[in-house]
Amino acid sequence: MAPGCATLTVLAAGYAWLGFVVEGVPGALVGCAAGLVLSGLLHLLLDWAVSGPRPARRTVRGAAEVRARIRGRG
């Protein structure tokens, strides 16, 4: 099992168990959903945090400028 799947399983199962202890089967379902959502949010936050700054955007020239440059007029 991949580390990401193992983490997801542990979080979902942990929240499901906690929900079951507090509220029974409906609590387990809500807890499992909460674990899945929290795991997804943590994954997105971590991915955003480690991705680093985005490279600067290059300006795109218009088609007329490109054609003029190719023909030697620019």
PDB file of C-alpha atoms in Angstrom:
ATOM      1  CA  MET A   1       0.000   0.000   0.000  1.00  0.00           C
ATOM      2  CA  ALA A   2       1.375   3.410  -0.952  1.00  0.00           C
ATOM      3  CA  PRO A   3       2.171   5.859   1.873  1.00  0.00           C
ATOM      4  CA  GLY A   4      -0.561   8.232   0.686  1.00  0.00           C
ATOM      5  CA  CYS A   5      -3.168   5.467   0.763  1.00  0.00           C
ATOM      6  CA  ALA A   6      -2.036   4.340   4.193  1.00  0.00           C
ATOM      7  CA  THR A   7      -2.323   7.878   5.560  1.00  0.00           C
ATOM      8  CA  LEU A   8      -5.753   8.310   4.009  1.00  0.00           C
ATOM      9  CA  THR A   9      -6.917   4.995   5.453  1.00  0.00           C
ATOM     10  CA  VAL A  10      -5.634   5.761   8.950  1.00  0.00           C
ATOM     11  CA  LEU A  11      -7.235   9.225   8.993  1.00  0.00           C
ATOM     12  CA  ALA A  12     -10.588   8.014   7.670  1.00  0.00           C
ATOM     13  CA  ALA A  13     -10.644   5.015  10.007  1.00  0.00           C
ATOM     14  CA  GLY A  14      -9.623   7.108  12.993  1.00  0.00           C
ATOM     15  CA  TYR A  15     -12.338   9.676  12.430  1.00  0.00           C
ATOM     16  CA  ALA A  16     -14.875   6.896  11.742  1.00  0.00           C
ATOM     17  CA  TRP A  17     -13.954   5.170  15.002  1.00  0.00           C
ATOM     18  CA  LEU A  18     -14.223   8.447  16.924  1.00  0.00           C
ATOM     19  CA  GLY A  19     -17.597   9.160  15.325  1.00  0.00           C
ATOM     20  CA  PHE A  20     -18.807   5.654  16.150  1.00  0.00           C
ATOM     21  CA  VAL A  21     -17.802   6.030  19.811  1.00  0.00           C
ATOM     22  CA  VAL A  22     -19.599   9.377  20.084  1.00  0.00           C
ATOM     23  CA  GLU A  23     -22.730   8.817  17.969  1.00  0.00           C
ATOM     24  CA  GLY A  24     -22.879   5.240  16.688  1.00  0.00           C
ATOM     25  CA  VAL A  25     -23.188   4.281  13.019  1.00  0.00           C
ATOM     26  CA  PRO A  26     -24.308   7.747  11.746  1.00  0.00           C
ATOM     27  CA  GLY A  27     -21.365   9.290  13.576  1.00  0.00           C
ATOM     28  CA  ALA A  28     -19.024   6.758  12.015  1.00  0.00           C
ATOM     29  CA  LEU A  29     -20.235   7.697   8.532  1.00  0.00           C
ATOM     30  CA  VAL A  30     -19.842  11.407   9.252  1.00  0.00           C
ATOM     31  CA  GLY A  31     -16.452  10.788  10.850  1.00  0.00           C
ATOM     32  CA  CYS A  32     -15.244   8.789   7.857  1.00  0.00           C
ATOM     33  CA  ALA A  33     -16.348  11.574   5.489  1.00  0.00           C
ATOM     34  CA  ALA A  34     -14.640  14.154   7.699  1.00  0.00           C
ATOM     35  CA  GLY A  35     -11.436  12.101   7.649  1.00  0.00           C
ATOM     36  CA  LEU A  36     -11.495  11.884   3.859  1.00  0.00           C
ATOM     37  CA  VAL A  37     -12.119  15.631   3.468  1.00  0.00           C
ATOM     38  CA  LEU A  38      -9.428  16.521   6.007  1.00  0.00           C
ATOM     39  CA  SER A  39      -6.951  14.215   4.306  1.00  0.00           C
ATOM     40  CA  GLY A  40      -7.676  15.820   0.925  1.00  0.00           C
ATOM     41  CA  LEU A  41      -7.273  19.319   2.340  1.00  0.00           C
ATOM     42  CA  LEU A  42      -4.008  18.394   4.031  1.00  0.00           C
ATOM     43  CA  HIS A  43      -2.735  16.912   0.763  1.00  0.00           C
ATOM     44  CA  LEU A  44      -3.594  20.072  -1.184  1.00  0.00           C
ATOM     45  CA  LEU A  45      -2.072  22.331   1.479  1.00  0.00           C
ATOM     46  CA  LEU A  46       1.128  20.306   1.628  1.00  0.00           C
ATOM     47  CA  ASP A  47       1.402  20.163  -2.159  1.00  0.00           C
ATOM     48  CA  TRP A  48       0.912  23.938  -2.357  1.00  0.00           C
ATOM     49  CA  ALA A  49       3.483  24.534   0.403  1.00  0.00           C
ATOM     50  CA  VAL A  50       6.265  22.436  -1.127  1.00  0.00           C
ATOM     51  CA  SER A  51       5.737  23.367  -4.764  1.00  0.00           C
ATOM     52  CA  GLY A  52       7.691  26.617  -4.383  1.00  0.00           C
ATOM     53  CA  PRO A  53       7.167  29.852  -6.237  1.00  0.00           C
ATOM     54  CA  ARG A  54       5.710  29.729  -9.709  1.00  0.00           C
ATOM     55  CA  PRO A  55       7.942  30.765 -12.579  1.00  0.00           C
ATOM     56  CA  ALA A  56       7.340  34.183 -14.087  1.00  0.00           C
ATOM     57  CA  ARG A  57       4.929  34.213 -16.989  1.00  0.00           C
ATOM     58  CA  ARG A  58       6.312  34.969 -20.398  1.00  0.00           C
ATOM     59  CA  THR A  59       4.477  37.462 -22.510  1.00  0.00           C
ATOM     60  CA  VAL A  60       2.871  36.045 -25.607  1.00  0.00           C
ATOM     61  CA  ARG A  61       3.269  37.910 -28.836  1.00  0.00           C
ATOM     62  CA  GLY A  62       0.350  38.426 -31.136  1.00  0.00           C
ATOM     63  CA  ALA A  63       0.148  36.570 -34.443  1.00  0.00           C
ATOM     64  CA  ALA A  64       0.751  39.762 -36.470  1.00  0.00           C
ATOM     65  CA  GLU A  65       3.986  40.485 -34.564  1.00  0.00           C
ATOM     66  CA  VAL A  66       5.217  36.942 -35.116  1.00  0.00           C
ATOM     67  CA  ARG A  67       4.478  37.028 -38.867  1.00  0.00           C
ATOM     68  CA  ALA A  68       6.182  40.432 -39.229  1.00  0.00           C
ATOM     69  CA  ARG A  69       9.243  39.189 -37.380  1.00  0.00           C
ATOM     70  CA  ILE A  70       9.457  36.080 -39.541  1.00  0.00           C
ATOM     71  CA  ARG A  71       9.251  38.188 -42.712  1.00  0.00           C
ATOM     72  CA  GLY A  72      11.986  40.487 -41.448  1.00  0.00           C
ATOM     73  CA  ARG A  73       9.895  43.569 -40.777  1.00  0.00           C
ATOM     74  CA  GLY A  74      10.207  43.645 -37.035  1.00  0.00           C
TER      75      GLY A  74
END
